[in-house]
Coordinates of C-alpha atoms in Angstrom, one line a residue:
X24 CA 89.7 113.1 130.0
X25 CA 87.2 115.1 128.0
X26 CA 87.7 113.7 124.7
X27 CA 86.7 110.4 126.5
X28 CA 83.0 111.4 126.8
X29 CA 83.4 111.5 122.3
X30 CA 85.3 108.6 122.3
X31 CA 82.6 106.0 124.4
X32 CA 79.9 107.2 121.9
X33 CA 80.7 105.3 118.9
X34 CA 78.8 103.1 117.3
X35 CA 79.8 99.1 116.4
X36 CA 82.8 97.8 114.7
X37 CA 82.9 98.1 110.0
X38 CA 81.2 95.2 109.5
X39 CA 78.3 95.2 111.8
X40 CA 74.5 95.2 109.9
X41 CA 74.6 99.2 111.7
X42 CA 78.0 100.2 109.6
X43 CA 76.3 98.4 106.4
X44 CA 73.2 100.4 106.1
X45 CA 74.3 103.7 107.6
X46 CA 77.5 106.5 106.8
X47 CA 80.4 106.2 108.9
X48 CA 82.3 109.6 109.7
X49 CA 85.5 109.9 111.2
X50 CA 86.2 113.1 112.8
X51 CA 90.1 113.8 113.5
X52 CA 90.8 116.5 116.3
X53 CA 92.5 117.4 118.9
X54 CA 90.1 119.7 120.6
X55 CA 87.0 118.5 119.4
X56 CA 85.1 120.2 122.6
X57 CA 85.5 123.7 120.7
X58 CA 83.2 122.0 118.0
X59 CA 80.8 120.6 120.2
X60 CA 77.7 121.9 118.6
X61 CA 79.0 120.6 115.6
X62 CA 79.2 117.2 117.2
X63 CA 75.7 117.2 118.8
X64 CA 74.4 118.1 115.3
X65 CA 76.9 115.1 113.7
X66 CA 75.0 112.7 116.3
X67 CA 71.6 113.8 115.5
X68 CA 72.2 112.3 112.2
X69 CA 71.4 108.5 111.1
X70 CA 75.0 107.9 110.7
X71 CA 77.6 106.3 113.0
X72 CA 80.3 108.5 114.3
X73 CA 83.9 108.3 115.2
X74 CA 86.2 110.1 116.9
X75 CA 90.2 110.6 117.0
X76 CA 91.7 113.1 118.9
X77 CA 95.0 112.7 117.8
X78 CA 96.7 112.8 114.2
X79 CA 98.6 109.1 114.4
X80 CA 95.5 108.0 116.4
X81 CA 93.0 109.2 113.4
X82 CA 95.0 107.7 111.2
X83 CA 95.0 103.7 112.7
X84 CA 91.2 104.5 113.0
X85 CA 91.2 105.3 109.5
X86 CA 92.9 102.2 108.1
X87 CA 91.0 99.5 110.6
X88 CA 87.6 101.3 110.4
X89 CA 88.2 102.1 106.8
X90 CA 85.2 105.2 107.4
X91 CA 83.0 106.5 104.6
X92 CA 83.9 110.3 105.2
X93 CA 87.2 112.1 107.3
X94 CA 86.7 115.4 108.7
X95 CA 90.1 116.6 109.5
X96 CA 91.8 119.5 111.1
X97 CA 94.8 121.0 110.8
X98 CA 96.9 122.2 113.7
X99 CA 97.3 119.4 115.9
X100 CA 100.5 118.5 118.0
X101 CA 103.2 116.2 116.5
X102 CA 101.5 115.5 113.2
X103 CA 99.2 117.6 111.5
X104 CA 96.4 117.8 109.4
X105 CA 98.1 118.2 106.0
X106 CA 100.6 115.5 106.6
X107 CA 98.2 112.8 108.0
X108 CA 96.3 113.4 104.7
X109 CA 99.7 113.0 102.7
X110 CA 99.6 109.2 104.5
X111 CA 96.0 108.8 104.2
X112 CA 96.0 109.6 100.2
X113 CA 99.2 107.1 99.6
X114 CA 97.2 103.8 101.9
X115 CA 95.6 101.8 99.4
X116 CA 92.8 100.7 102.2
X117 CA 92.1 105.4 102.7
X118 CA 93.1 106.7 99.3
X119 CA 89.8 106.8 98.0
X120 CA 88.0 108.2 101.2
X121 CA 86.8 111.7 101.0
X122 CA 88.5 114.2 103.2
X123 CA 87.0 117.6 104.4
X124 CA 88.8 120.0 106.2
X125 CA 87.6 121.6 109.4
X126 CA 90.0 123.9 110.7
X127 CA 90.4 127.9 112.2
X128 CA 93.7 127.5 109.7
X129 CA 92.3 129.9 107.2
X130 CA 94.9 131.7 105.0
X131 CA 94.8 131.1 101.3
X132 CA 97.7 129.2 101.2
X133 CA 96.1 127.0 103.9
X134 CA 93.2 126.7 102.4
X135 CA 95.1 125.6 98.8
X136 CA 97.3 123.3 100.3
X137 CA 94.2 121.4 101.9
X138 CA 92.8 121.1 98.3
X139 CA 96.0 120.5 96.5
X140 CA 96.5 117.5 98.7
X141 CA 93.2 115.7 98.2
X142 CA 91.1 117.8 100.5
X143 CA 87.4 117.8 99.1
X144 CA 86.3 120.4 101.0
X145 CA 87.9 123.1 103.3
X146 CA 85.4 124.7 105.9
X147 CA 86.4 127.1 108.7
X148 CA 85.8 126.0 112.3
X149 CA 83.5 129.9 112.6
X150 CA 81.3 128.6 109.8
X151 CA 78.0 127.6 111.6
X152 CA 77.0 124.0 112.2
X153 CA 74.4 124.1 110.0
X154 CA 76.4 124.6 106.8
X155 CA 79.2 121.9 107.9
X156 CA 77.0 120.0 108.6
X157 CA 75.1 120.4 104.9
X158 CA 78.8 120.0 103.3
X159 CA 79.2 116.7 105.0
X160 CA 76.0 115.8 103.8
X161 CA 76.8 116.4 100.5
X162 CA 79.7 114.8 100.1
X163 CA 77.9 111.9 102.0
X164 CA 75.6 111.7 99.0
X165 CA 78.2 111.9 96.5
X166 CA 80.4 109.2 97.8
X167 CA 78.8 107.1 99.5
X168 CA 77.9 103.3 98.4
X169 CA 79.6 104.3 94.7
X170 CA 81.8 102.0 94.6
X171 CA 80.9 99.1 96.8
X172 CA 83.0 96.5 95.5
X173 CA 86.1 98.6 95.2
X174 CA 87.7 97.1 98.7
X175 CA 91.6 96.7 98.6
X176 CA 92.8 93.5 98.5
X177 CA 94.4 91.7 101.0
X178 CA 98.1 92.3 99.1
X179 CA 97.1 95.4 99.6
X180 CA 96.1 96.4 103.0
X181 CA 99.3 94.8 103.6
X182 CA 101.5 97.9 102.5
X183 CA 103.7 98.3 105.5
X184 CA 103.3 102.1 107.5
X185 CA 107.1 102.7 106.2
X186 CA 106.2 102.0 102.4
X187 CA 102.9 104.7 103.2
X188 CA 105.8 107.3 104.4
X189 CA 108.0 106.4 101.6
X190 CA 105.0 106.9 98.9
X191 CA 104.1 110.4 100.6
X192 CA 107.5 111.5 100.4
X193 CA 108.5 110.3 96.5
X194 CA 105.5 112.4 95.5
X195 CA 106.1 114.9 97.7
X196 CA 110.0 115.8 96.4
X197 CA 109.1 114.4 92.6
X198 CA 106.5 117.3 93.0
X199 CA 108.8 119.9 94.4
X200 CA 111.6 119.1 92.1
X201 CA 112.5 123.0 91.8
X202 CA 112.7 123.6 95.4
X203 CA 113.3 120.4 97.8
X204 CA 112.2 121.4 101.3
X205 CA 114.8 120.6 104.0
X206 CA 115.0 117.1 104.9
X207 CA 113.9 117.8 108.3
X208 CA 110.7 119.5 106.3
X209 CA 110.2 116.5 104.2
X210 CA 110.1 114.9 107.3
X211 CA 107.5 116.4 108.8
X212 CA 105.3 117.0 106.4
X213 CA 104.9 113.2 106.0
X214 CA 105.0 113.0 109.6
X215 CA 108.0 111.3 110.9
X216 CA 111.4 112.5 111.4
X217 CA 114.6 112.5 109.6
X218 CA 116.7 109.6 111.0
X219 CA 113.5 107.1 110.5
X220 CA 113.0 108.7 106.9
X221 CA 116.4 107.9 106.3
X222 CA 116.2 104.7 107.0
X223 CA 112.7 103.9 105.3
X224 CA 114.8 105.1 102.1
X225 CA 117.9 103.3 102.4
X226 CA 116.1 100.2 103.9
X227 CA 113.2 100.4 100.5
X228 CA 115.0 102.2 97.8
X229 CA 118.8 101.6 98.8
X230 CA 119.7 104.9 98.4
X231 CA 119.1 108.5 100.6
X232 CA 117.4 110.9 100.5
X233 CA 119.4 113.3 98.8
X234 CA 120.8 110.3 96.4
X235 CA 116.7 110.1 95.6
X236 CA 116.6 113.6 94.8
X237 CA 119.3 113.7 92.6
X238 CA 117.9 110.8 90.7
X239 CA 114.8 111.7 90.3
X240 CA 115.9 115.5 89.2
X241 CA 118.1 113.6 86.6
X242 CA 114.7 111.2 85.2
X243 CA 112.6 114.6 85.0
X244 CA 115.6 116.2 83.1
X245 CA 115.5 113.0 80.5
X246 CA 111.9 113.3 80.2
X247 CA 111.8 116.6 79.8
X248 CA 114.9 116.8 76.8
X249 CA 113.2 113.7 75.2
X250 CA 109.9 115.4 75.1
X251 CA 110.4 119.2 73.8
X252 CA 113.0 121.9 72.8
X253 CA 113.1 123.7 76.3
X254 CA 116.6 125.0 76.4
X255 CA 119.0 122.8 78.6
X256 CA 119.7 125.9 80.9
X257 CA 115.6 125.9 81.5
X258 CA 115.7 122.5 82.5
X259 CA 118.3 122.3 84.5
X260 CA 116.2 124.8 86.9
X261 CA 113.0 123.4 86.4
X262 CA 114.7 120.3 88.0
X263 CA 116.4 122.3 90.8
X264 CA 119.9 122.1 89.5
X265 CA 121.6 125.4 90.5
X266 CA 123.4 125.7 86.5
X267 CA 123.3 124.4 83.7
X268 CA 126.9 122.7 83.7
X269 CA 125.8 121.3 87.4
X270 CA 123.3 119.4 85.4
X271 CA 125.2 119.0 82.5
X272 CA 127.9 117.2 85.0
X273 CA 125.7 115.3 86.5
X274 CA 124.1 114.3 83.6
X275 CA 127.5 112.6 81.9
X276 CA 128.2 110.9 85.0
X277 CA 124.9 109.1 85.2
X278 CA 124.1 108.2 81.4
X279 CA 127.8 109.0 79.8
X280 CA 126.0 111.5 77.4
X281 CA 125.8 115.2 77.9
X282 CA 121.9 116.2 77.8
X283 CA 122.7 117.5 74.3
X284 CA 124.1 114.6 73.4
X285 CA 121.1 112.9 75.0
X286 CA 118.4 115.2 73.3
X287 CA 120.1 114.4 69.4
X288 CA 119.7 110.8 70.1
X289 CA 116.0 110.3 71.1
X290 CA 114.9 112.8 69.2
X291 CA 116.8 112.0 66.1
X292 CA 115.9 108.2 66.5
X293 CA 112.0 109.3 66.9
X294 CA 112.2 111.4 64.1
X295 CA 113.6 109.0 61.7
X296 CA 112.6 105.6 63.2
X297 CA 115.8 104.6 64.1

């Protein structure tokens, strides 16, 4: 019931003369009494405010209200902070919308994965009002009214919630080619779970999970034998194939070439404009 007291406080709906002229914030967290003075500081301010106290919530708010600034946390229950802004930064109507991190999550590797995800800023919840509040600012300044005829289009804002999961976890296992989390991981950190990920992949891509995987180890390999001398041995690990004959296996099956094979014939036709 406490959140409700944030909740009531907003301002009108995007579109209103009030959201034209003024910054809109949307603040995502699930305790956002512990940052109170934070708030009453955030209210002070000629900007309109929203808030979410729930991942899944914040994120709906995010694509209707389309806000001008997120301030997100991190540990919240059933979806957190780094995997809402995995969705938020595949959404064509929220991938350009700046996103600061306010969270007591403050480890290094916290703090990196905020900014390797998208993350413009990463404060710690014990940082005093005063400076988030200056950081916001900033970023306000930065941002806002750049790029006011940069609106999706309606194709766009179409994309589907299921498409949004299947973008955010494509990047996420193209990027981790080396080491693919768990399914159940992958899962999570795009915040579903692995029977409706399943399904989003065979249902989109006509293929699973794993079947993606292997495919998209086997482009990188092709790229990356097309592209340099790297010894097959080092590509086949760079791409998360246990051995080199694993890769060279799976390779032959796929193209009918070994990646040797495959290397002398790209590079040989570039080479002599074949």
């Amino acid at each position: 019931m406490g959140n409700e007291r944030y909740e009531r406080r907003v301002g009108p709906e995007k579109g209103t003369a009030l959201s034209d002229q003024v910054p809109h914030v949307l603040l995502i967290d699930d305790a956002p009494e512990d940052i109170r003075a934070t708030l009453t500081l955030l209210r002070a301010q000629p900007w309109r405010v929203s808030v979410a106290s729930e991942a899944h919530q914040g994120y709906q708010r995010a694509l209707s209200l389309r806000p001008d600034l997120i301030v997100l946390d991190v540990h919240m229950p059933k979806m957190d902070g780094f995997s809402l802004c995995r969705l938020l930064r595949e959404a064509p109507s929220t991938r350009q919308i700046p996103i600061l991190f306010l969270s007591s999550a403050n480890t290094p590797g916290e703090r990196l994965e905020g900014l390797t995800l998208g993350g413009v800023d990463y404060i710690v919840k014990t940082s005093e009002p005063e400076e988030v509040l200056a950081r916001i600012r900033i970023h306000l300044q930065l941002t806002w009214r750049q790029a006011p005829d940069s609106q999706p289009g309606l194709a766009e804002l179409a994309l589907e919630s299921d498409q949004v999961v299947l973008r955010a976890a494509m990047r996420l296992i193209d990027q981790q080619l080396d080491d693919i989390p768990s399914l159940a991981t992958i899962a999570q950190k795009v915040g579903t779970h692995e029977k409706r990920l399943s399904s989003i992949f065979r249902e989109h891509l006509g293929t699973t999970v794993f079947g993606y995987i292997r495919d998209a180890r086997l482009r990188r390999g092709q790229q990356l034998l097309a592209e340099g001398a790297m010894s097959v041995q080092d590509i086949a690990e760079l791409v998360g194939f246990r051995s080199a004959c694993n890769f060279t296996t799976a390779f032959r099956q796929r193209l009918g070439l070994t990646p040797s094979q495959f290397r002398q014939q790209t590079q040989g036709a570039s080479g002599r404009g074949e």
